[in-house]
CSV table of C-alpha atoms in Angstrom, one decimal:
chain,number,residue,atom,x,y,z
A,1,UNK,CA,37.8,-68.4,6.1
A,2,UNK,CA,39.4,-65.4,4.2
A,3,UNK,CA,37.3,-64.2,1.8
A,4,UNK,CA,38.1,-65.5,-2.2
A,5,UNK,CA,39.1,-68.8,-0.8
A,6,UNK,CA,38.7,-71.5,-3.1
A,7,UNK,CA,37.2,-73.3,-0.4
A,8,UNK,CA,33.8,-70.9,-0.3
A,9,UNK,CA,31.2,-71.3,-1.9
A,10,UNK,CA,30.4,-68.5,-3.9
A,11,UNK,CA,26.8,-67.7,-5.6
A,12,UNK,CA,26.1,-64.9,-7.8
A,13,UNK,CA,23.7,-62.2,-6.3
A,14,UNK,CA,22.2,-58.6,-7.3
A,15,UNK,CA,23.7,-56.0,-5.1
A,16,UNK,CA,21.4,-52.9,-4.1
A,17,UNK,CA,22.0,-50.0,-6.2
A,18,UNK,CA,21.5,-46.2,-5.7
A,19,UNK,CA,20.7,-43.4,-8.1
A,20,UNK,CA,20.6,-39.9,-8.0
A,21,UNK,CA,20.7,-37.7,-10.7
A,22,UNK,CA,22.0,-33.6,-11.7
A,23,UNK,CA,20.7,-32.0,-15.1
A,24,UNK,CA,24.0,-33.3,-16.6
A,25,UNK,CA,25.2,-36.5,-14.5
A,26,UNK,CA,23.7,-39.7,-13.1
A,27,UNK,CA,25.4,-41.4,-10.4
A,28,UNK,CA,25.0,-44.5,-8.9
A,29,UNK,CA,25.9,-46.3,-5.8
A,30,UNK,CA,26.7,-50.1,-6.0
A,31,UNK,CA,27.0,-51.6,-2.3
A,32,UNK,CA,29.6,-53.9,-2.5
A,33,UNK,CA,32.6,-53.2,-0.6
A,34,UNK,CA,36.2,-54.6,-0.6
A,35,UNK,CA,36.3,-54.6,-3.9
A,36,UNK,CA,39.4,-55.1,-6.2
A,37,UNK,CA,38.6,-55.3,-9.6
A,38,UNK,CA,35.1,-54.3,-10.6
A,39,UNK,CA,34.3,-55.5,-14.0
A,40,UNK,CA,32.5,-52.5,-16.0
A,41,UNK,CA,30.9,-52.5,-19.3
A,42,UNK,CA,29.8,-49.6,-20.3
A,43,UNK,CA,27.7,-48.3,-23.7
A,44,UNK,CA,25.3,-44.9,-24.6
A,45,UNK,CA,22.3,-47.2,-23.4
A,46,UNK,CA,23.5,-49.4,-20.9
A,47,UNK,CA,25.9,-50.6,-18.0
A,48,UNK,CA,27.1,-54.1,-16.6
A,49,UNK,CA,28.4,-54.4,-13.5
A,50,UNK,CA,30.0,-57.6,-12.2
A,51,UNK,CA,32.2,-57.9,-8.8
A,52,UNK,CA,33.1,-60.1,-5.9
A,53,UNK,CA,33.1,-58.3,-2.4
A,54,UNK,CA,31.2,-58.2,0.4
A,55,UNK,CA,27.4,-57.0,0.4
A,56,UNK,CA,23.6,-57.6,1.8
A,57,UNK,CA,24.4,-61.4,1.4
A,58,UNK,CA,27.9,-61.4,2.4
A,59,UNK,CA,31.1,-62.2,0.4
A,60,UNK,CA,29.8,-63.0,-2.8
A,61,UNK,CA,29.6,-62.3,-7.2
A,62,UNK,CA,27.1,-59.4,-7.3
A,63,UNK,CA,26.5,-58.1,-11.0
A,64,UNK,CA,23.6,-56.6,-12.6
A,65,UNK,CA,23.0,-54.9,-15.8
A,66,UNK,CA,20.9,-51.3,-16.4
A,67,UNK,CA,19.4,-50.5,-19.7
A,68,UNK,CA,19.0,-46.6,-19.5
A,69,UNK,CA,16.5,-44.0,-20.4
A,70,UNK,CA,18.6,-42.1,-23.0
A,71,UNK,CA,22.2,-42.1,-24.4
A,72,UNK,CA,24.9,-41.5,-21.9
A,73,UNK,CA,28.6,-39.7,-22.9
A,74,UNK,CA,30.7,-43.1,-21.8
A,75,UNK,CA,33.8,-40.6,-22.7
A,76,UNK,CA,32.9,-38.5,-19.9
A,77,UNK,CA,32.2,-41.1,-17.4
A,78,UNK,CA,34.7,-42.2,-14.5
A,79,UNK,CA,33.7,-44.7,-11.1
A,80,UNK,CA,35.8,-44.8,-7.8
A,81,UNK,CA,35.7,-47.7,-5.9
A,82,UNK,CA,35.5,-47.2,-2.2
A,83,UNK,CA,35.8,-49.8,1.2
A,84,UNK,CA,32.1,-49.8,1.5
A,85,UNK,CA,30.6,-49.2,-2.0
A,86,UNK,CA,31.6,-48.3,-6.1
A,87,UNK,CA,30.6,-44.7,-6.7
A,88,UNK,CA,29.7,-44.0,-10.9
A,89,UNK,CA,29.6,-40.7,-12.4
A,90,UNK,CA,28.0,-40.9,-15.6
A,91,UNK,CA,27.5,-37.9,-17.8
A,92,UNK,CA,24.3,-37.6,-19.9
A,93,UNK,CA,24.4,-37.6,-23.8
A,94,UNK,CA,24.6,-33.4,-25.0
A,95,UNK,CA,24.0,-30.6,-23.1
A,96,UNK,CA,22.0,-32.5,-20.4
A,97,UNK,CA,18.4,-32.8,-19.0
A,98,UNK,CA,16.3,-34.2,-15.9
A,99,UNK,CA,15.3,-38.2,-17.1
A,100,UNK,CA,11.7,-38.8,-16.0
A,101,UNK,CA,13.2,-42.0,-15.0
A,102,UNK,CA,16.5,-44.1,-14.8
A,103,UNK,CA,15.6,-47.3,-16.8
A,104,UNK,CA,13.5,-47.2,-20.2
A,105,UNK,CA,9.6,-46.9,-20.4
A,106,UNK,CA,7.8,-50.0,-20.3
A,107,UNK,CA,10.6,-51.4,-18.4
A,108,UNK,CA,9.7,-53.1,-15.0
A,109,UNK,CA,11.7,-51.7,-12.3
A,110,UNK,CA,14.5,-53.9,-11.1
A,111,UNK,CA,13.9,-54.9,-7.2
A,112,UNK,CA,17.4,-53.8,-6.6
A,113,UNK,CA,17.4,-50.1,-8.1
A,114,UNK,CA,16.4,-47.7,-5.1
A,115,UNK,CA,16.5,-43.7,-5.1
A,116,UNK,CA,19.9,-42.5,-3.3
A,117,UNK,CA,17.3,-40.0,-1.2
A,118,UNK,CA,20.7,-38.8,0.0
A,119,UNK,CA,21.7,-37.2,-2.7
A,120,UNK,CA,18.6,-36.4,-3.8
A,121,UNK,CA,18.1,-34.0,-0.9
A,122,UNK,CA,21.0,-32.4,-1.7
A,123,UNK,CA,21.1,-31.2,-5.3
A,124,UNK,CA,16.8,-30.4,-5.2
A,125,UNK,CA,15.4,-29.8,-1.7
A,126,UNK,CA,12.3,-28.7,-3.6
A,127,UNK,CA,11.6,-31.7,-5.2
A,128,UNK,CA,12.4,-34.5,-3.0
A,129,UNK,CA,8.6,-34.6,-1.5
A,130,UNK,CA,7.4,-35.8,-5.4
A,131,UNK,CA,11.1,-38.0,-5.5
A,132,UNK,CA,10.1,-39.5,-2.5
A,133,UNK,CA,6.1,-40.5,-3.3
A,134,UNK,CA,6.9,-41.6,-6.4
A,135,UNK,CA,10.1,-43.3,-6.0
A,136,UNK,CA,8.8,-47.4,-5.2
A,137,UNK,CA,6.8,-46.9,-8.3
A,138,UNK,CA,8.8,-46.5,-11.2
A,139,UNK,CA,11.3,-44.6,-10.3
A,140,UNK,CA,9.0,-41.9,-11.9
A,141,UNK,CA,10.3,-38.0,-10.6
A,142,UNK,CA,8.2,-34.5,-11.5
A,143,UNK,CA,5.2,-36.4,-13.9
A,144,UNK,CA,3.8,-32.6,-15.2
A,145,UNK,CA,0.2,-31.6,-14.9
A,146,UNK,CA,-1.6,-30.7,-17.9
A,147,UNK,CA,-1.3,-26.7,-17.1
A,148,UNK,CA,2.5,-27.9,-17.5
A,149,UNK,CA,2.3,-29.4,-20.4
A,150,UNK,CA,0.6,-26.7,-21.9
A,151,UNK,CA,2.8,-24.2,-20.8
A,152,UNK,CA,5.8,-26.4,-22.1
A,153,UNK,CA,3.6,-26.8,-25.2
A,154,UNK,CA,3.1,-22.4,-25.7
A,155,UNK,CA,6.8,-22.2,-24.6
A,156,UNK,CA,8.3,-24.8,-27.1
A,157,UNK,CA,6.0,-23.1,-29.8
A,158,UNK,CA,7.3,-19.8,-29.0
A,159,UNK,CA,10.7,-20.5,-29.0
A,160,UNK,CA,10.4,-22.8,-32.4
A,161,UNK,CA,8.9,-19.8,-33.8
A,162,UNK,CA,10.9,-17.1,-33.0
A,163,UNK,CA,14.4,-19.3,-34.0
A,164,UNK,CA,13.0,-20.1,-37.3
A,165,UNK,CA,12.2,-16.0,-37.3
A,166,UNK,CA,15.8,-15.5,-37.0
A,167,UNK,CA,17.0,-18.1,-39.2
A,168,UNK,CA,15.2,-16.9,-42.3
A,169,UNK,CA,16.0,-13.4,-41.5
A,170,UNK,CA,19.9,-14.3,-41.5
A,171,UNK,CA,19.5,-16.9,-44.6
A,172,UNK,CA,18.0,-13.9,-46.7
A,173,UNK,CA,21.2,-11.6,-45.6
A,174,UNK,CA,23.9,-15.0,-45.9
A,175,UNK,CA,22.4,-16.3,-49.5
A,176,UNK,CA,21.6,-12.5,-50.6
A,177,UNK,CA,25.4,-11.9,-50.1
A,178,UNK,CA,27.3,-14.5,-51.6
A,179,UNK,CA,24.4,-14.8,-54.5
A,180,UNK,CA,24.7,-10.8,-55.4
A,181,UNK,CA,28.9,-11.5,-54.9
A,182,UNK,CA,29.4,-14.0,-57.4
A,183,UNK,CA,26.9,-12.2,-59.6
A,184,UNK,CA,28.0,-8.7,-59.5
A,185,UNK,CA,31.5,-9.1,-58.3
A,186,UNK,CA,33.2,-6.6,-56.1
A,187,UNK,CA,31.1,-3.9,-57.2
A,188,UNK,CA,28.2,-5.2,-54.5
A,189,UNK,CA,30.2,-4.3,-51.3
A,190,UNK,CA,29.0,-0.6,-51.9
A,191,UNK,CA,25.8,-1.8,-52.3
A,192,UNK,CA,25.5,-4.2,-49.1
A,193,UNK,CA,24.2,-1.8,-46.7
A,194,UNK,CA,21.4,-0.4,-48.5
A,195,UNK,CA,20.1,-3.6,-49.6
A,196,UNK,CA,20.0,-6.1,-46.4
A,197,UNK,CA,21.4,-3.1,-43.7
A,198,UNK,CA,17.4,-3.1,-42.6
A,199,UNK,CA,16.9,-7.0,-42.3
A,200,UNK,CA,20.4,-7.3,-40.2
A,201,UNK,CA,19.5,-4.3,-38.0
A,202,UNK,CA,16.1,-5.9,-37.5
A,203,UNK,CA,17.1,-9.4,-36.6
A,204,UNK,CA,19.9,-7.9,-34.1
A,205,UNK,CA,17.5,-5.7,-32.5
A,206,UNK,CA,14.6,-9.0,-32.4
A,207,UNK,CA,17.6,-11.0,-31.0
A,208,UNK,CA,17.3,-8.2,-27.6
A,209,UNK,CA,14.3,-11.2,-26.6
A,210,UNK,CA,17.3,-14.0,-25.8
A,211,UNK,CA,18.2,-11.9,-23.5
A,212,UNK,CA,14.7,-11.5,-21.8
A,213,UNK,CA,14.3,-15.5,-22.2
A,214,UNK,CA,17.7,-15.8,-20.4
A,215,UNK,CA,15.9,-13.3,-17.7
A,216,UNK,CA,12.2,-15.2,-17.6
A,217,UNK,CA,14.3,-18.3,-17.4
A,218,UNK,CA,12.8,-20.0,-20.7
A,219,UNK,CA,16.1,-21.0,-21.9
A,220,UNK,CA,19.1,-21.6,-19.5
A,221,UNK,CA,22.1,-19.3,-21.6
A,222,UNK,CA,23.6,-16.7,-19.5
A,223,UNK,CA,21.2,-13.9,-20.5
A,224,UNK,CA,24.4,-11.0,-19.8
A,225,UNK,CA,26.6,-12.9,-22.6
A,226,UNK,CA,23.8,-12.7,-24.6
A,227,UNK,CA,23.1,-9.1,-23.9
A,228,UNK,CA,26.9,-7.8,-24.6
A,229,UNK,CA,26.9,-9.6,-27.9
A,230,UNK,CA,23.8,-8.3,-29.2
A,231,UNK,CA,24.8,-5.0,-27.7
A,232,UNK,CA,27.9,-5.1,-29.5
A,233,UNK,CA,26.5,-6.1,-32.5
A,234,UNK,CA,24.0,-3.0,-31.7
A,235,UNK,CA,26.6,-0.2,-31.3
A,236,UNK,CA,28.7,-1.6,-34.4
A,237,UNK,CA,26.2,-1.1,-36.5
A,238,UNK,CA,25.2,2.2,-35.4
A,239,UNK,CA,28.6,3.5,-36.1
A,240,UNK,CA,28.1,1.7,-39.9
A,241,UNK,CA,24.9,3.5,-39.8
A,242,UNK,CA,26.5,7.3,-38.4
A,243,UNK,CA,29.2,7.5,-40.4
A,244,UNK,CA,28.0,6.2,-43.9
A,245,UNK,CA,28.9,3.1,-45.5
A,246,UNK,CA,30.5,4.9,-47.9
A,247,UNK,CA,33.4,6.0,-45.5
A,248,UNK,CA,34.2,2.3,-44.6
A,249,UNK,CA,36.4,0.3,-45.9
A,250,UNK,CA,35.3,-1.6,-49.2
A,251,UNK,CA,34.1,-4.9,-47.7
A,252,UNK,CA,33.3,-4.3,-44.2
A,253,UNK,CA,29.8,-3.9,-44.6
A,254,UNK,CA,29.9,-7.8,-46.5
A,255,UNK,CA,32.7,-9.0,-44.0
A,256,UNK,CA,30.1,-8.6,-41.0
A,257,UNK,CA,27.2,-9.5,-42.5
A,258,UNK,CA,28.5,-12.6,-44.2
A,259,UNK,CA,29.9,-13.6,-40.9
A,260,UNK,CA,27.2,-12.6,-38.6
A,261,UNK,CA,24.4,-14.5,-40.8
A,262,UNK,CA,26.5,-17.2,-40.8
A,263,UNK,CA,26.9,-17.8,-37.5
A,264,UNK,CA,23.1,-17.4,-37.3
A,265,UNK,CA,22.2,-20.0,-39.6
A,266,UNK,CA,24.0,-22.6,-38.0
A,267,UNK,CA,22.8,-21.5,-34.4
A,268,UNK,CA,19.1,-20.7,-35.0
A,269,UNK,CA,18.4,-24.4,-36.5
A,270,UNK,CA,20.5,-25.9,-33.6
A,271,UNK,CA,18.4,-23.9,-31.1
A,272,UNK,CA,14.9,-25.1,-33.0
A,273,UNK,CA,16.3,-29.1,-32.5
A,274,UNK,CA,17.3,-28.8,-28.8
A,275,UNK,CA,14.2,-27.6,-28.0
A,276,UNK,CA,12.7,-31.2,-28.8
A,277,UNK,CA,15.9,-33.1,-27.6
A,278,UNK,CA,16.7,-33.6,-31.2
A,279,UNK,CA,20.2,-33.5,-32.5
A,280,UNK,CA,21.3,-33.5,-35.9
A,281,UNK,CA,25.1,-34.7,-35.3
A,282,UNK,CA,26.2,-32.2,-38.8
A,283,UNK,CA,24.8,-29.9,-37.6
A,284,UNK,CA,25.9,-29.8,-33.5
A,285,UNK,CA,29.3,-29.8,-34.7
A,286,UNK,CA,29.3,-27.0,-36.6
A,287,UNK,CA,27.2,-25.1,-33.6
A,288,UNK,CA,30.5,-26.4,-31.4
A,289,UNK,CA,33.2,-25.5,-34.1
A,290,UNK,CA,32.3,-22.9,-36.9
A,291,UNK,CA,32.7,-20.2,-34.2
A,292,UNK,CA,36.2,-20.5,-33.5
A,293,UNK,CA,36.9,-19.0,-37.3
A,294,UNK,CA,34.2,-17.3,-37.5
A,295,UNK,CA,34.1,-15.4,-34.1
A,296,UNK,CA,37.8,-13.6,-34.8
A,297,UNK,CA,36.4,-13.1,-38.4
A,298,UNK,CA,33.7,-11.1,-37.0
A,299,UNK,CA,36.1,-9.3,-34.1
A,300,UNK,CA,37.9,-8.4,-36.5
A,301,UNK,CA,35.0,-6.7,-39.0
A,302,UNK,CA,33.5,-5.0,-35.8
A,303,UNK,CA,36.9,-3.5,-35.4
A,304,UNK,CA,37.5,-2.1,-38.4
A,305,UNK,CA,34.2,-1.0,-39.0
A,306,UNK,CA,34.6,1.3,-35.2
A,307,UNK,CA,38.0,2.3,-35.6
A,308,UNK,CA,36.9,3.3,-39.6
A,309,UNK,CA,34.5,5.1,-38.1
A,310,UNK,CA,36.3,7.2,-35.1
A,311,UNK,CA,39.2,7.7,-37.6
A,312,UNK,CA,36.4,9.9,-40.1
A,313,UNK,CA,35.2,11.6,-36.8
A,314,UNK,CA,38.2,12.6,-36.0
A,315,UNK,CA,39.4,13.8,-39.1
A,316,UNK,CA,36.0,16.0,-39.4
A,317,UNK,CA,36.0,17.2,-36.0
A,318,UNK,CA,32.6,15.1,-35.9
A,319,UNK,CA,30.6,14.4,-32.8
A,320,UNK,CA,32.9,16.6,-30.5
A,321,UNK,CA,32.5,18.5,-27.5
A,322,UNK,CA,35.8,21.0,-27.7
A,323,UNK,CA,37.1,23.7,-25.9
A,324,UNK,CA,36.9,26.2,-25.1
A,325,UNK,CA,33.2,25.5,-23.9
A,326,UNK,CA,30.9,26.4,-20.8
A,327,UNK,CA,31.8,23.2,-19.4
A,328,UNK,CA,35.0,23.5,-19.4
A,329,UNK,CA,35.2,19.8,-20.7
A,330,UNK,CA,36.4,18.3,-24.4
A,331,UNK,CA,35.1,14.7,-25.4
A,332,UNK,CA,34.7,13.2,-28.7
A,333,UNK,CA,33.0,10.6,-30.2
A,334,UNK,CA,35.9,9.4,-31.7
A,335,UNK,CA,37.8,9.1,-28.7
A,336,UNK,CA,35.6,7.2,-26.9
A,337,UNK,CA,35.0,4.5,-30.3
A,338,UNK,CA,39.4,3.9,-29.4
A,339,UNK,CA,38.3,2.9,-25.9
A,340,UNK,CA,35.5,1.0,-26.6
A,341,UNK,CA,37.9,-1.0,-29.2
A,342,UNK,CA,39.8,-2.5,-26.2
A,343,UNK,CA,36.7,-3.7,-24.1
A,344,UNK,CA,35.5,-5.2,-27.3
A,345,UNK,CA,38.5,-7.6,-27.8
A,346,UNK,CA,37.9,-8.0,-24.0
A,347,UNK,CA,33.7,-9.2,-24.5
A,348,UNK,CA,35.2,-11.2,-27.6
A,349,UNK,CA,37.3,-13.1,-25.7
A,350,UNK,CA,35.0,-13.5,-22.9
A,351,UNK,CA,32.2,-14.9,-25.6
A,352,UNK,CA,34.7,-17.5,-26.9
A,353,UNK,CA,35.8,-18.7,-23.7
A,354,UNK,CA,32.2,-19.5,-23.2
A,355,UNK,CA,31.8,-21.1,-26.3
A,356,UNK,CA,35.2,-23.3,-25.9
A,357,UNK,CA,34.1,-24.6,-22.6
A,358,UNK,CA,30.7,-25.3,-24.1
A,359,UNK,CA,32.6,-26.8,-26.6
A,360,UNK,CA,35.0,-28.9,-24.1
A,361,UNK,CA,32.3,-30.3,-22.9
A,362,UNK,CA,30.8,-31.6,-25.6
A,363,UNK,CA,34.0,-32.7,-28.0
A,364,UNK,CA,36.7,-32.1,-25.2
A,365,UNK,CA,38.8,-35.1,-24.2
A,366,UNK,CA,37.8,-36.9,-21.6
A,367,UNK,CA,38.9,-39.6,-19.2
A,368,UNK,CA,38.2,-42.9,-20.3
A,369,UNK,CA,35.6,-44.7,-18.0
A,370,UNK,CA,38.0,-46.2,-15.8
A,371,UNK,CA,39.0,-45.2,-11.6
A,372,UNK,CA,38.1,-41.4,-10.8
């Protein structure tokens, strides 16, 4: 009898279902092959799966329906359906973390939902030995020890601490500016070195520990971007600081403070949320979208405060080795400033390609949840 035949009888049955999981995607595998049509429905906490094919109990209507530990991105989720089984690729809500477990506390496990040990062994070879004891029990994966959660407690503190740090460092220098601005006019850009340059120099110098966390691995960023941008930020306000403010154009000392503290404001607070898994939707888009005005903004100030700066030097003959010498070698100060200019359009654009994938990722558009 060929299979669909108004002449079978068909019941409706749960088909066995496997799960594995990355920091950023769940998939699952639903064994039902020959498949045609899968009927999908898909939200942020759930799934329902209904299809006729053939599985554990033969040609049959298998469905089942999965509440989910957290929100998933349905935007960023796609399935393929295969002669043995339907493969799902569902990507978790933000920028992505282990789940303890795949259905929601509390919730009894369904008799059909089984670790894909597979796949498992293949994305954490370290921690399939805790996947695997734990696995008929809940579903439960990496349950930390009370040293752990400790250590996750310090580490949380820390970090909490040290963003708020920054943020009210950079919301003295942002509200300073535009308060003393609209109360003084332009006659404060003269003055915008001398009153926050020691705040901004010490929160760019404090921010030299995102690059250690990157290094410790406390936070996952790419501790190297992180080092070039506080580096540059560094080195652009040591030329601001070696050849006077005074020698700079009229608002490039408020240009890159403005813009810097900005940026900071936005980012710090973002930073202190994620590190409880909270999200503040305002807020997460301007983290994913202020930077693309504000990153050429700042480019830009950097640039003319170093090429301000190595225009002075070499007017003066400042901070020049010249011939004739004993080393029979000429450098200046100010020619190397017109070299550094290019590499720093070069880590600029480098920083916002990072941010605009980030950002892809996040906001970018997606394929629907429909065949891979």
């Amino acid at each position: 009898m060929e299979p669909g035949s108004d002449f079978e009888e068909i019941t409706v049955l749960h088909p066995n279902v496997l799960w594995a999981q990355r920091k950023e995607i769940i998939s699952l595998k639903v064994s039902v092959g020959d498949v045609q049509k899968p009927k999908i429905s898909l939200t942020e906490k759930s799934l329902t799966f209904e299809a006729e094919g053939l599985g554990a109990k033969g040609w049959n209507i298998y469905k089942f329906t999965l509440d989910f530990y957290d929100e998933i991105d349905k935007e960023g989720c796609v399935y393929k359906v295969t002669p043995t089984c339907v493969d799902l690729q569902l990507t978790k809500q933000g920028e992505g973390n282990y789940w303890p477990r795949l259905i929601p506390e509390n919730t009894k496990k369904p008799h059909f939902l089984k670790l894909d040990f597979e796949r498992w062994r293949s994305e954490s070879d370290d921690e399939l030995e805790v996947k695997q004891k734990q696995a008929e029990s809940g579903l439960e994966i990496n349950q930390p020890t009370k040293e752990e959660e400790i250590a996750d407690y310090v580490q949380n503190f820390y970090l909490t601490m040290y963003n708020f740090a920054q943020f009210v460092l950079y919301s003295i220098v942002f509200i300073g500016c535009l308060y003393y601005r609209l109360k003084l006019g332009p006659d404060f850009y003269a003055d915008t070195y001398a009153t926050y340059g020691s705040t901004v120099i010490f929160a760019v110098l404090l921010a030299y520990l995102e690059a250690l966390h990157g290094v410790l691995g406390i936070v996952k960023s790419p501790w190297y971007l992180t080092f070039m941008q506080v580096s540059g930020r560094t080195f652009a306000f040591f030329c601001m600081w070696l050849v006077g403010p005074e020698h700079l154009p009229r608002c490039a000392v408020w240009d890159l403070f403005v813009v810097w503290s900005c940026i900071e404001v936005i980012r710090y607070p973002y930073y202190m949320l994620q590190t409880y898994n909270m999200d503040l939707k305002p807020l997460t888009w301007l983290r994913y979208h202020a930077w693309i005005l504000l990153y050429p903004i700042g480019g830009f100030s950097e640039y003319s405060v170093i090429t301000s700066a190595a225009r002075r030097f070499s007017e003066e003959s400042m901070y020049a080795l010249t011939l004739p010498n004993p080393l029979n070698f000429s450098l200046s100060l100010s020619a190397f400033l017109h070299v550094y200019v290019v590499f720093l359009f070069v880590g600029i654009m480098g920083l916002m390609r990072h941010l605009w994938k980030m950002r892809q990722r996040k906001y970018g558009n997606r394929r629907k949840f429909k065949p891979a």
